[in-house]
Every structure is written in structure tokens, then in C-alpha cells.
């Protein structure tokens, strides 16, 4: 998943101006709470074209690139004459000069195949080659079909002449070459474009001590990540949003205390805690912003992340709402209600404002939100049109709104608050349930344990999980509960004993034992029964012990025979 680090790019005249944006990638598209997340800044790809204009061609060209500031060379765009051309790219540390006629000292970076003809054609070799400040790298770019496949270049005036330069790279004139490492034509100028990425320095991450291109976070809640860096002599700020899911699970048993062969219904309840973000690209600012949110399912809003500007160094932020769209109520303070505020918040990074109590939304309901700062500015971004969908998920939609000056002051159309809307959903659709030890796969399960058992429900969704335990116990000991559910009569008995159970029993054996412990009668039933008869008319008068094994539970009853 890519999270965008968007910045305003201001470059000095020496650098080729390009409206490109750094990005940050996370190693999870949506993280589970507690996961270790690595955020990586990815600087956008820039380009520096040679100023030479084509007037010649050959299989290949050798030339030098000199590093001015740290950069990573990513590839080349060329003028290719024939379709289905194969192109090799070699490099060496130091100048190409003196190494024109042999592959000794050269490293093949890769081969592009099936390259189409045209101007500004990618050579088909993706590179990741660092070049340090002051370092010279020699390059040899060539087709592999000698004499027939050509790339365009220009006749030069002198080897080493500067063809193009900016804050990061300088391209110098070189020589033409037939393939491979063949005849030299001098001087010749590279015609094409060098693709590269600047190497940022002075990196500072929000809420993280890392100073490198990556930072590790422990996912605790949906959050915005801000990084500051320097390259090309300018300061840059970028940000990304990591969406985090947490599942809070509770489980109940009804009833929780059972008699023998009674059943309990196990039920689970799941609260998904998550958030939906817009962007933290900044780009504009004002005292506050209004925007609409619309629920697709029943949910509760619990808070908002905001991005206060750094002056003054702390921020006081208030969140207000109204039922229905904010449009038409921009100046009507009487229809707005405060639902949360925070004082002395940190600035220049995303911070959280919790609501005083959750704001419930019904499916299809729209509410207007107004976030304002009393002592400075909050960041927002220029957007398309008021009411356009800016961000959405299965539960919530955030729409483009307006910037607001002061308190209910002048408004500025087509602005999107830099925010994360934190919310909770009860029992969202699409969850997977597993009950153990029973193995049920629904949100509830019916169990008949006939023993004290603790059940665990595990709820999973997209790799995230939540768990809860619930205990079911017997009203008395298992043996006592079983004995309580069985009636033996008549007692005393003369001809037959009748055994009657409240529920059908799966009995392994029935025995009558005399007072010495000797078995005088044994019966192994087939299948389950609720009532059975034991003959006793052949037994001597006296006291006996009726013993039954019911699913491994032994129950004993004293009986008298007359």
C-alpha cells in the first residue's frame, strides 16, 4: 500500500522544476492493532534532459555523469531508431575515458529487450545506482545489433563539455561507439534524459526517533505519519495515513450455570475500532474547515485527528457538528454543537481530539463537521468541488468542504480538512467466527457441556483478530448433577428396577454391586435411552449399589431388594 507524502516543491532555477511528490509506503495496507509497521519514504523520480539536439547516430554512446548532491540513478530515456531493439547499459566508477575499447572495468547493469522506436523511449533497464556528491560514473549505453540498430546522439565540440546540470547531476559530453566496444567517434553528445531520485537528508519523523529513510511504528490506532527532510537545498514535508483495525470482542453464555444435559447459548459481540483518513498533504491552511460525513452503516464517531500549523507551538482545537449538511449553515453558529475540544496540542504533526461522548450516526445519515483552531491555523488541502467524495470505506464517506476564517467567518470553497475520522462499528459484516472447543463458526453457538467448560471465540477479519472467553459451569458437581437427573424406582424393589432419565443417556454399562463390591449384574445397553428396566427378582434380599457409566461419568444409587 502506498501512502502519499505530498509537498509543495520549490526549486531554485538551477534545478529542473517538476511537480512531483514524495510517497511513503507501509508494509501493510491496513494494519492490525499491535503490529510492527515499517514506513518508508520513497522520493519521486526526477529527470534531467541533455541539452544536445540529435544530428547523428550510432550503436552506442559513452559519457560521464558527475554527482553534485546525493542521488540514485534510476534509468535512461533515449532516441531509438528501430523497433524491437535490444539495449545494454554498462557503468564504471570513474570516467569512461581510457576504457573505451574493452569491457574490462565495466559492469553490465542490465539489458532491455523489445524496445520500440521513438523519442524519449525508456531503455528498459530499471536501475538503483547511487551516485555520491563529487563522484564521477562512466556510462556506456548501446544497442546490440552492430551496424543496423542505432540510438540518436549529437556531434560535439569537445569531450567533457557540460551538456546539462542541476543541483543533483551534471551530464558531460563523451564519444560514440560501434558495438561492442568498437570504433570510437569523438566527440559525441548523449541525447536523452537521465532519470534519478534525490537522496534526502536531515530526516525527522513524527513520534519516532529514526533519522533514516525508514521508521518503525507499533500500530495502536489509525494515524497520520509526518516526515520532514531536505534535498536540493530545500525543506520538504510529507505525510501518510495508516489505517488500523482493532476488534474488541465480548462473549456471554445464557444461562451460564446449567443442570445435567441442559444447554447454553453462547453469544459474541464485536466492536470494530478503526478510522478513515483524508490526507495530510497540507498545501493550504486556515483557522478551520467544514465538511460532511455520511454513514453507510450504524456507527459511532469517537474523535478526529487534525494537523495544526507550528505557530504558536501549541494548539487549542474545537470540534463542532450539526445534523445534515454544513452547506447553508457556514455562518449560523446557532445550529452547531461542540462535541470535543483539546488544549495545548502539539503542532506540525497530526494530533488527536477525542469527542466528549461518541456521536452516533444512523445508516444513510449525513452530519456536518466543523474543526476550528482558536490560536492559529490548521492544515487542509485544495480539492475538487464541495460535496465531492474525497475518501470512503465500507462504513463512512468524507466529502470535500470549505475552509473557514476565524469563527464562522469568510469561507473558501473546495477545501479538504487534513483529518482522520475515528469511529466504531458494532458487529460489522464479513467477520469470521470460531468457537473452541465446540468448533462453531457463527456469531453464536449452542452447547451442552455436562461439565465446567471455558469457551473461546476468535473473530478474524483480513488477518486481524480478537478473542474473548466465557465460562459455563454446572449448578453442582458433574456426578451430582448426573445423579440428580436420574430417578431409580421402586426402591425397595421386588421384581424390577426402573431407571428413568430426564434426557436420553449414552450409557457404557450398568452394574449392580453387592456390599462386598462384587458385581452381581451387568448390562451394556445399545444406543441411548431415557428409560430402562433392570430385573432383580433373582437377587438375594439386601442392599445393593446401582452403578452407571454415562459418557465416562460414574453415578451411583443405593437400592434395596426384598
PDB file of N, CA and C in Angstrom, residues 103-190:
ATOM      1  N   UNK A 103      35.749  -4.213 -22.409  1.00  0.00           N
ATOM      2  CA  UNK A 103      34.764  -4.310 -21.330  1.00  0.00           C
ATOM      3  C   UNK A 103      35.415  -4.437 -19.965  1.00  0.00           C
ATOM      4  N   UNK A 104      36.751  -4.478 -19.921  1.00  0.00           N
ATOM      5  CA  UNK A 104      37.452  -4.536 -18.637  1.00  0.00           C
ATOM      6  C   UNK A 104      37.151  -3.275 -17.830  1.00  0.00           C
ATOM      7  N   UNK A 105      36.776  -3.483 -16.595  1.00  0.00           N
ATOM      8  CA  UNK A 105      36.466  -2.361 -15.719  1.00  0.00           C
ATOM      9  C   UNK A 105      35.027  -1.888 -15.799  1.00  0.00           C
ATOM     10  N   UNK A 106      34.247  -2.498 -16.694  1.00  0.00           N
ATOM     11  CA  UNK A 106      32.838  -2.134 -16.844  1.00  0.00           C
ATOM     12  C   UNK A 106      31.939  -3.197 -16.199  1.00  0.00           C
ATOM     13  N   UNK A 107      30.802  -2.754 -15.700  1.00  0.00           N
ATOM     14  CA  UNK A 107      29.788  -3.659 -15.138  1.00  0.00           C
ATOM     15  C   UNK A 107      28.506  -3.520 -15.952  1.00  0.00           C
ATOM     16  N   UNK A 108      27.996  -4.643 -16.435  1.00  0.00           N
ATOM     17  CA  UNK A 108      26.722  -4.622 -17.147  1.00  0.00           C
ATOM     18  C   UNK A 108      25.588  -4.502 -16.133  1.00  0.00           C
ATOM     19  N   UNK A 109      24.837  -3.400 -16.214  1.00  0.00           N
ATOM     20  CA  UNK A 109      23.734  -3.169 -15.277  1.00  0.00           C
ATOM     21  C   UNK A 109      22.475  -3.917 -15.686  1.00  0.00           C
ATOM     22  N   UNK A 110      22.309  -4.154 -16.969  1.00  0.00           N
ATOM     23  CA  UNK A 110      21.121  -4.858 -17.413  1.00  0.00           C
ATOM     24  C   UNK A 110      20.912  -4.700 -18.900  1.00  0.00           C
ATOM     25  N   UNK A 111      19.968  -5.480 -19.426  1.00  0.00           N
ATOM     26  CA  UNK A 111      19.652  -5.477 -20.853  1.00  0.00           C
ATOM     27  C   UNK A 111      18.165  -5.262 -21.040  1.00  0.00           C
ATOM     28  N   UNK A 112      17.812  -4.266 -21.838  1.00  0.00           N
ATOM     29  CA  UNK A 112      16.420  -4.037 -22.200  1.00  0.00           C
ATOM     30  C   UNK A 112      16.120  -4.703 -23.531  1.00  0.00           C
ATOM     31  N   UNK A 113      15.033  -5.443 -23.609  1.00  0.00           N
ATOM     32  CA  UNK A 113      14.691  -6.177 -24.834  1.00  0.00           C
ATOM     33  C   UNK A 113      13.355  -5.684 -25.381  1.00  0.00           C
ATOM     34  N   UNK A 114      13.200  -5.842 -26.700  1.00  0.00           N
ATOM     35  CA  UNK A 114      11.933  -5.466 -27.342  1.00  0.00           C
ATOM     36  C   UNK A 114      11.638  -3.984 -27.257  1.00  0.00           C
ATOM     37  N   UNK A 115      12.654  -3.150 -27.251  1.00  0.00           N
ATOM     38  CA  UNK A 115      12.459  -1.708 -27.097  1.00  0.00           C
ATOM     39  C   UNK A 115      11.940  -1.128 -28.405  1.00  0.00           C
ATOM     40  N   UNK A 116      10.876  -0.350 -28.321  1.00  0.00           N
ATOM     41  CA  UNK A 116      10.265   0.238 -29.511  1.00  0.00           C
ATOM     42  C   UNK A 116      11.035   1.469 -29.966  1.00  0.00           C
ATOM     43  N   UNK A 117      10.867   1.819 -31.220  1.00  0.00           N
ATOM     44  CA  UNK A 117      11.494   3.027 -31.733  1.00  0.00           C
ATOM     45  C   UNK A 117      10.739   4.259 -31.261  1.00  0.00           C
ATOM     46  N   UNK A 118      11.442   5.392 -31.224  1.00  0.00           N
ATOM     47  CA  UNK A 118      10.787   6.625 -30.853  1.00  0.00           C
ATOM     48  C   UNK A 118      11.706   7.536 -30.079  1.00  0.00           C
ATOM     49  N   UNK A 119      11.170   8.696 -29.723  1.00  0.00           N
ATOM     50  CA  UNK A 119      11.896   9.703 -28.948  1.00  0.00           C
ATOM     51  C   UNK A 119      11.444   9.619 -27.495  1.00  0.00           C
ATOM     52  N   UNK A 120      12.384   9.699 -26.557  1.00  0.00           N
ATOM     53  CA  UNK A 120      12.038   9.608 -25.142  1.00  0.00           C
ATOM     54  C   UNK A 120      11.613   8.220 -24.736  1.00  0.00           C
ATOM     55  N   UNK A 121      12.219   7.200 -25.350  1.00  0.00           N
ATOM     56  CA  UNK A 121      11.871   5.806 -25.090  1.00  0.00           C
ATOM     57  C   UNK A 121      12.714   5.286 -23.926  1.00  0.00           C
ATOM     58  N   UNK A 122      12.069   4.642 -22.976  1.00  0.00           N
ATOM     59  CA  UNK A 122      12.798   4.063 -21.850  1.00  0.00           C
ATOM     60  C   UNK A 122      13.683   2.929 -22.336  1.00  0.00           C
ATOM     61  N   UNK A 123      14.923   2.927 -21.867  1.00  0.00           N
ATOM     62  CA  UNK A 123      15.882   1.914 -22.307  1.00  0.00           C
ATOM     63  C   UNK A 123      15.540   0.518 -21.817  1.00  0.00           C
ATOM     64  N   UNK A 124      14.579   0.403 -20.906  1.00  0.00           N
ATOM     65  CA  UNK A 124      14.111  -0.913 -20.478  1.00  0.00           C
ATOM     66  C   UNK A 124      14.934  -1.555 -19.396  1.00  0.00           C
ATOM     67  N   UNK A 125      15.813  -0.790 -18.741  1.00  0.00           N
ATOM     68  CA  UNK A 125      16.628  -1.319 -17.642  1.00  0.00           C
ATOM     69  C   UNK A 125      16.350  -0.447 -16.413  1.00  0.00           C
ATOM     70  N   UNK A 126      15.721  -1.040 -15.399  1.00  0.00           N
ATOM     71  CA  UNK A 126      15.448  -0.316 -14.163  1.00  0.00           C
ATOM     72  C   UNK A 126      16.700  -0.350 -13.289  1.00  0.00           C
ATOM     73  N   UNK A 127      17.151   0.830 -12.899  1.00  0.00           N
ATOM     74  CA  UNK A 127      18.386   0.938 -12.128  1.00  0.00           C
ATOM     75  C   UNK A 127      18.104   1.409 -10.714  1.00  0.00           C
ATOM     76  N   UNK A 128      19.067   1.194  -9.871  1.00  0.00           N
ATOM     77  CA  UNK A 128      19.035   1.685  -8.495  1.00  0.00           C
ATOM     78  C   UNK A 128      20.478   1.954  -8.083  1.00  0.00           C
ATOM     79  N   UNK A 129      21.109   2.873  -8.817  1.00  0.00           N
ATOM     80  CA  UNK A 129      22.553   3.074  -8.739  1.00  0.00           C
ATOM     81  C   UNK A 129      22.860   4.394  -8.038  1.00  0.00           C
ATOM     82  N   UNK A 130      23.384   4.357  -6.807  1.00  0.00           N
ATOM     83  CA  UNK A 130      23.702   5.606  -6.102  1.00  0.00           C
ATOM     84  C   UNK A 130      24.893   6.316  -6.746  1.00  0.00           C
ATOM     85  N   UNK A 131      24.853   7.632  -6.698  1.00  0.00           N
ATOM     86  CA  UNK A 131      25.989   8.453  -7.097  1.00  0.00           C
ATOM     87  C   UNK A 131      26.200   9.498  -6.012  1.00  0.00           C
ATOM     88  N   UNK A 132      27.412   9.564  -5.483  1.00  0.00           N
ATOM     89  CA  UNK A 132      27.718  10.416  -4.339  1.00  0.00           C
ATOM     90  C   UNK A 132      28.104  11.816  -4.807  1.00  0.00           C
ATOM     91  N   UNK A 133      27.998  12.810  -3.923  1.00  0.00           N
ATOM     92  CA  UNK A 133      28.454  14.156  -4.272  1.00  0.00           C
ATOM     93  C   UNK A 133      29.926  14.126  -4.686  1.00  0.00           C
ATOM     94  N   UNK A 134      30.224  14.719  -5.850  1.00  0.00           N
ATOM     95  CA  UNK A 134      31.590  14.765  -6.346  1.00  0.00           C
ATOM     96  C   UNK A 134      32.044  13.521  -7.070  1.00  0.00           C
ATOM     97  N   UNK A 135      31.237  12.463  -7.074  1.00  0.00           N
ATOM     98  CA  UNK A 135      31.627  11.215  -7.716  1.00  0.00           C
ATOM     99  C   UNK A 135      31.334  11.259  -9.217  1.00  0.00           C
ATOM    100  N   UNK A 136      32.224  10.649 -10.007  1.00  0.00           N
ATOM    101  CA  UNK A 136      32.020  10.506 -11.443  1.00  0.00           C
ATOM    102  C   UNK A 136      31.745   9.047 -11.773  1.00  0.00           C
ATOM    103  N   UNK A 137      30.683   8.818 -12.549  1.00  0.00           N
ATOM    104  CA  UNK A 137      30.372   7.496 -13.064  1.00  0.00           C
ATOM    105  C   UNK A 137      30.364   7.559 -14.586  1.00  0.00           C
ATOM    106  N   UNK A 138      31.046   6.608 -15.216  1.00  0.00           N
ATOM    107  CA  UNK A 138      31.024   6.491 -16.663  1.00  0.00           C
ATOM    108  C   UNK A 138      29.931   5.541 -17.102  1.00  0.00           C
ATOM    109  N   UNK A 139      29.239   5.868 -18.216  1.00  0.00           N
ATOM    110  CA  UNK A 139      28.145   5.033 -18.733  1.00  0.00           C
ATOM    111  C   UNK A 139      28.391   4.712 -20.204  1.00  0.00           C
ATOM    112  N   UNK A 140      28.009   3.515 -20.570  1.00  0.00           N
ATOM    113  CA  UNK A 140      28.043   3.069 -21.960  1.00  0.00           C
ATOM    114  C   UNK A 140      26.676   2.475 -22.246  1.00  0.00           C
ATOM    115  N   UNK A 141      25.913   3.161 -23.105  1.00  0.00           N
ATOM    116  CA  UNK A 141      24.571   2.714 -23.491  1.00  0.00           C
ATOM    117  C   UNK A 141      24.625   2.346 -24.956  1.00  0.00           C
ATOM    118  N   UNK A 142      24.244   1.107 -25.284  1.00  0.00           N
ATOM    119  CA  UNK A 142      24.441   0.632 -26.650  1.00  0.00           C
ATOM    120  C   UNK A 142      23.376  -0.361 -27.070  1.00  0.00           C
ATOM    121  N   UNK A 143      23.038  -0.337 -28.366  1.00  0.00           N
ATOM    122  CA  UNK A 143      22.249  -1.420 -28.934  1.00  0.00           C
ATOM    123  C   UNK A 143      23.187  -2.608 -29.161  1.00  0.00           C
ATOM    124  N   UNK A 144      22.611  -3.786 -29.402  1.00  0.00           N
ATOM    125  CA  UNK A 144      23.437  -4.997 -29.515  1.00  0.00           C
ATOM    126  C   UNK A 144      23.500  -5.548 -30.924  1.00  0.00           C
ATOM    127  N   UNK A 145      22.829  -4.882 -31.866  1.00  0.00           N
ATOM    128  CA  UNK A 145      22.853  -5.342 -33.258  1.00  0.00           C
ATOM    129  C   UNK A 145      23.740  -4.403 -34.059  1.00  0.00           C
ATOM    130  N   UNK A 146      25.009  -4.762 -34.161  1.00  0.00           N
ATOM    131  CA  UNK A 146      26.002  -3.873 -34.766  1.00  0.00           C
ATOM    132  C   UNK A 146      25.628  -3.520 -36.196  1.00  0.00           C
ATOM    133  N   UNK A 147      25.707  -2.239 -36.496  1.00  0.00           N
ATOM    134  CA  UNK A 147      25.524  -1.777 -37.853  1.00  0.00           C
ATOM    135  C   UNK A 147      24.104  -1.530 -38.285  1.00  0.00           C
ATOM    136  N   UNK A 148      23.108  -2.049 -37.558  1.00  0.00           N
ATOM    137  CA  UNK A 148      21.714  -1.894 -38.004  1.00  0.00           C
ATOM    138  C   UNK A 148      20.838  -1.175 -37.009  1.00  0.00           C
ATOM    139  N   UNK A 149      21.015  -1.411 -35.699  1.00  0.00           N
ATOM    140  CA  UNK A 149      20.169  -0.769 -34.691  1.00  0.00           C
ATOM    141  C   UNK A 149      20.930   0.386 -34.068  1.00  0.00           C
ATOM    142  N   UNK A 150      20.309   1.575 -34.104  1.00  0.00           N
ATOM    143  CA  UNK A 150      21.012   2.772 -33.667  1.00  0.00           C
ATOM    144  C   UNK A 150      20.211   3.538 -32.615  1.00  0.00           C
ATOM    145  N   UNK A 151      20.950   4.305 -31.812  1.00  0.00           N
ATOM    146  CA  UNK A 151      20.343   5.320 -30.972  1.00  0.00           C
ATOM    147  C   UNK A 151      20.890   6.669 -31.418  1.00  0.00           C
ATOM    148  N   UNK A 152      20.071   7.717 -31.256  1.00  0.00           N
ATOM    149  CA  UNK A 152      20.477   9.035 -31.699  1.00  0.00           C
ATOM    150  C   UNK A 152      21.396   9.709 -30.703  1.00  0.00           C
ATOM    151  N   UNK A 153      22.368  10.460 -31.211  1.00  0.00           N
ATOM    152  CA  UNK A 153      23.169  11.342 -30.383  1.00  0.00           C
ATOM    153  C   UNK A 153      23.523  12.565 -31.218  1.00  0.00           C
ATOM    154  N   UNK A 154      24.377  13.416 -30.692  1.00  0.00           N
ATOM    155  CA  UNK A 154      24.747  14.650 -31.390  1.00  0.00           C
ATOM    156  C   UNK A 154      26.259  14.741 -31.501  1.00  0.00           C
ATOM    157  N   UNK A 155      26.733  15.340 -32.594  1.00  0.00           N
ATOM    158  CA  UNK A 155      28.154  15.639 -32.724  1.00  0.00           C
ATOM    159  C   UNK A 155      28.505  16.752 -31.748  1.00  0.00           C
ATOM    160  N   UNK A 156      29.634  16.597 -31.085  1.00  0.00           N
ATOM    161  CA  UNK A 156      30.012  17.550 -30.049  1.00  0.00           C
ATOM    162  C   UNK A 156      31.150  18.451 -30.467  1.00  0.00           C
ATOM    163  N   UNK A 157      31.558  19.307 -29.549  1.00  0.00           N
ATOM    164  CA  UNK A 157      32.678  20.228 -29.783  1.00  0.00           C
ATOM    165  C   UNK A 157      33.934  19.781 -29.054  1.00  0.00           C
ATOM    166  N   UNK A 158      33.772  19.229 -27.847  1.00  0.00           N
ATOM    167  CA  UNK A 158      34.929  18.759 -27.079  1.00  0.00           C
ATOM    168  C   UNK A 158      34.462  17.748 -26.047  1.00  0.00           C
ATOM    169  N   UNK A 159      35.256  16.686 -25.883  1.00  0.00           N
ATOM    170  CA  UNK A 159      34.951  15.693 -24.855  1.00  0.00           C
ATOM    171  C   UNK A 159      34.967  16.368 -23.484  1.00  0.00           C
ATOM    172  N   UNK A 160      33.963  16.047 -22.645  1.00  0.00           N
ATOM    173  CA  UNK A 160      33.896  16.595 -21.294  1.00  0.00           C
ATOM    174  C   UNK A 160      33.093  17.862 -21.180  1.00  0.00           C
ATOM    175  N   UNK A 161      32.585  18.385 -22.325  1.00  0.00           N
ATOM    176  CA  UNK A 161      31.752  19.584 -22.287  1.00  0.00           C
ATOM    177  C   UNK A 161      30.478  19.306 -21.495  1.00  0.00           C
ATOM    178  N   UNK A 162      30.089  20.250 -20.660  1.00  0.00           N
ATOM    179  CA  UNK A 162      28.871  20.095 -19.870  1.00  0.00           C
ATOM    180  C   UNK A 162      27.650  20.199 -20.770  1.00  0.00           C
ATOM    181  N   UNK A 163      26.798  19.159 -20.728  1.00  0.00           N
ATOM    182  CA  UNK A 163      25.575  19.134 -21.532  1.00  0.00           C
ATOM    183  C   UNK A 163      24.345  19.551 -20.743  1.00  0.00           C
ATOM    184  N   UNK A 164      24.326  19.259 -19.461  1.00  0.00           N
ATOM    185  CA  UNK A 164      23.199  19.629 -18.599  1.00  0.00           C
ATOM    186  C   UNK A 164      23.654  19.514 -17.153  1.00  0.00           C
ATOM    187  N   UNK A 165      23.090  20.368 -16.296  1.00  0.00           N
ATOM    188  CA  UNK A 165      23.469  20.324 -14.881  1.00  0.00           C
ATOM    189  C   UNK A 165      22.338  20.880 -14.038  1.00  0.00           C
ATOM    190  N   UNK A 166      22.117  20.293 -12.872  1.00  0.00           N
ATOM    191  CA  UNK A 166      21.200  20.850 -11.876  1.00  0.00           C
ATOM    192  C   UNK A 166      21.811  20.624 -10.500  1.00  0.00           C
ATOM    193  N   UNK A 167      21.004  20.717  -9.471  1.00  0.00           N
ATOM    194  CA  UNK A 167      21.539  20.595  -8.115  1.00  0.00           C
ATOM    195  C   UNK A 167      22.060  19.196  -7.811  1.00  0.00           C
ATOM    196  N   UNK A 168      21.672  18.216  -8.624  1.00  0.00           N
ATOM    197  CA  UNK A 168      21.975  16.828  -8.295  1.00  0.00           C
ATOM    198  C   UNK A 168      22.995  16.187  -9.235  1.00  0.00           C
ATOM    199  N   UNK A 169      22.896  16.479 -10.536  1.00  0.00           N
ATOM    200  CA  UNK A 169      23.708  15.778 -11.509  1.00  0.00           C
ATOM    201  C   UNK A 169      24.245  16.732 -12.569  1.00  0.00           C
ATOM    202  N   UNK A 170      25.384  16.358 -13.146  1.00  0.00           N
ATOM    203  CA  UNK A 170      25.919  17.016 -14.339  1.00  0.00           C
ATOM    204  C   UNK A 170      26.194  15.945 -15.381  1.00  0.00           C
ATOM    205  N   UNK A 171      25.728  16.194 -16.617  1.00  0.00           N
ATOM    206  CA  UNK A 171      25.970  15.278 -17.732  1.00  0.00           C
ATOM    207  C   UNK A 171      27.019  15.913 -18.636  1.00  0.00           C
ATOM    208  N   UNK A 172      28.074  15.172 -18.939  1.00  0.00           N
ATOM    209  CA  UNK A 172      29.166  15.681 -19.780  1.00  0.00           C
ATOM    210  C   UNK A 172      29.215  14.949 -21.115  1.00  0.00           C
ATOM    211  N   UNK A 173      29.806  15.633 -22.109  1.00  0.00           N
ATOM    212  CA  UNK A 173      29.974  15.073 -23.443  1.00  0.00           C
ATOM    213  C   UNK A 173      30.919  13.873 -23.408  1.00  0.00           C
ATOM    214  N   UNK A 174      30.737  12.957 -24.387  1.00  0.00           N
ATOM    215  CA  UNK A 174      31.574  11.762 -24.449  1.00  0.00           C
ATOM    216  C   UNK A 174      31.907  11.379 -25.864  1.00  0.00           C
ATOM    217  N   UNK A 175      31.736  10.089 -26.186  1.00  0.00           N
ATOM    218  CA  UNK A 175      32.099   9.567 -27.502  1.00  0.00           C
ATOM    219  C   UNK A 175      31.022   8.614 -27.985  1.00  0.00           C
ATOM    220  N   UNK A 176      30.912   8.445 -29.319  1.00  0.00           N
ATOM    221  CA  UNK A 176      30.068   7.429 -29.912  1.00  0.00           C
ATOM    222  C   UNK A 176      30.844   6.140 -30.062  1.00  0.00           C
ATOM    223  N   UNK A 177      30.104   5.015 -30.059  1.00  0.00           N
ATOM    224  CA  UNK A 177      30.766   3.712 -30.149  1.00  0.00           C
ATOM    225  C   UNK A 177      29.955   2.763 -31.034  1.00  0.00           C
ATOM    226  N   UNK A 178      30.672   2.032 -31.914  1.00  0.00           N
ATOM    227  CA  UNK A 178      30.043   0.885 -32.560  1.00  0.00           C
ATOM    228  C   UNK A 178      30.080  -0.286 -31.582  1.00  0.00           C
ATOM    229  N   UNK A 179      29.210  -1.276 -31.831  1.00  0.00           N
ATOM    230  CA  UNK A 179      29.056  -2.384 -30.879  1.00  0.00           C
ATOM    231  C   UNK A 179      29.968  -3.547 -31.245  1.00  0.00           C
ATOM    232  N   UNK A 180      30.545  -4.240 -30.242  1.00  0.00           N
ATOM    233  CA  UNK A 180      30.636  -3.855 -28.822  1.00  0.00           C
ATOM    234  C   UNK A 180      32.023  -3.280 -28.529  1.00  0.00           C
ATOM    235  N   UNK A 181      32.109  -2.163 -27.887  1.00  0.00           N
ATOM    236  CA  UNK A 181      33.374  -1.514 -27.547  1.00  0.00           C
ATOM    237  C   UNK A 181      34.239  -1.364 -28.816  1.00  0.00           C
ATOM    238  N   UNK A 182      33.554  -0.968 -29.901  1.00  0.00           N
ATOM    239  CA  UNK A 182      34.214  -0.922 -31.193  1.00  0.00           C
ATOM    240  C   UNK A 182      34.778   0.445 -31.516  1.00  0.00           C
ATOM    241  N   UNK A 183      34.592   0.858 -32.767  1.00  0.00           N
ATOM    242  CA  UNK A 183      35.137   2.119 -33.258  1.00  0.00           C
ATOM    243  C   UNK A 183      34.634   3.286 -32.439  1.00  0.00           C
ATOM    244  N   UNK A 184      35.545   4.228 -32.167  1.00  0.00           N
ATOM    245  CA  UNK A 184      35.200   5.408 -31.373  1.00  0.00           C
ATOM    246  C   UNK A 184      35.002   6.606 -32.299  1.00  0.00           C
ATOM    247  N   UNK A 185      33.918   7.354 -32.033  1.00  0.00           N
ATOM    248  CA  UNK A 185      33.612   8.587 -32.768  1.00  0.00           C
ATOM    249  C   UNK A 185      33.586   9.724 -31.754  1.00  0.00           C
ATOM    250  N   UNK A 186      34.446  10.703 -31.932  1.00  0.00           N
ATOM    251  CA  UNK A 186      34.619  11.715 -30.893  1.00  0.00           C
ATOM    252  C   UNK A 186      34.680  13.111 -31.500  1.00  0.00           C
ATOM    253  N   UNK A 187      34.173  14.096 -30.755  1.00  0.00           N
ATOM    254  CA  UNK A 187      33.349  13.971 -29.545  1.00  0.00           C
ATOM    255  C   UNK A 187      31.880  13.768 -29.927  1.00  0.00           C
ATOM    256  N   UNK A 188      31.135  13.129 -29.073  1.00  0.00           N
ATOM    257  CA  UNK A 188      29.710  12.911 -29.295  1.00  0.00           C
ATOM    258  C   UNK A 188      28.953  13.199 -27.990  1.00  0.00           C
ATOM    259  N   UNK A 189      27.743  13.707 -28.173  1.00  0.00           N
ATOM    260  CA  UNK A 189      26.936  14.123 -27.026  1.00  0.00           C
ATOM    261  C   UNK A 189      25.742  13.182 -26.822  1.00  0.00           C
ATOM    262  N   UNK A 190      25.561  12.751 -25.608  1.00  0.00           N
ATOM    263  CA  UNK A 190      24.377  11.962 -25.237  1.00  0.00           C
ATOM    264  C   UNK A 190      23.114  12.778 -25.510  1.00  0.00           C
TER     265      UNK A 190
END
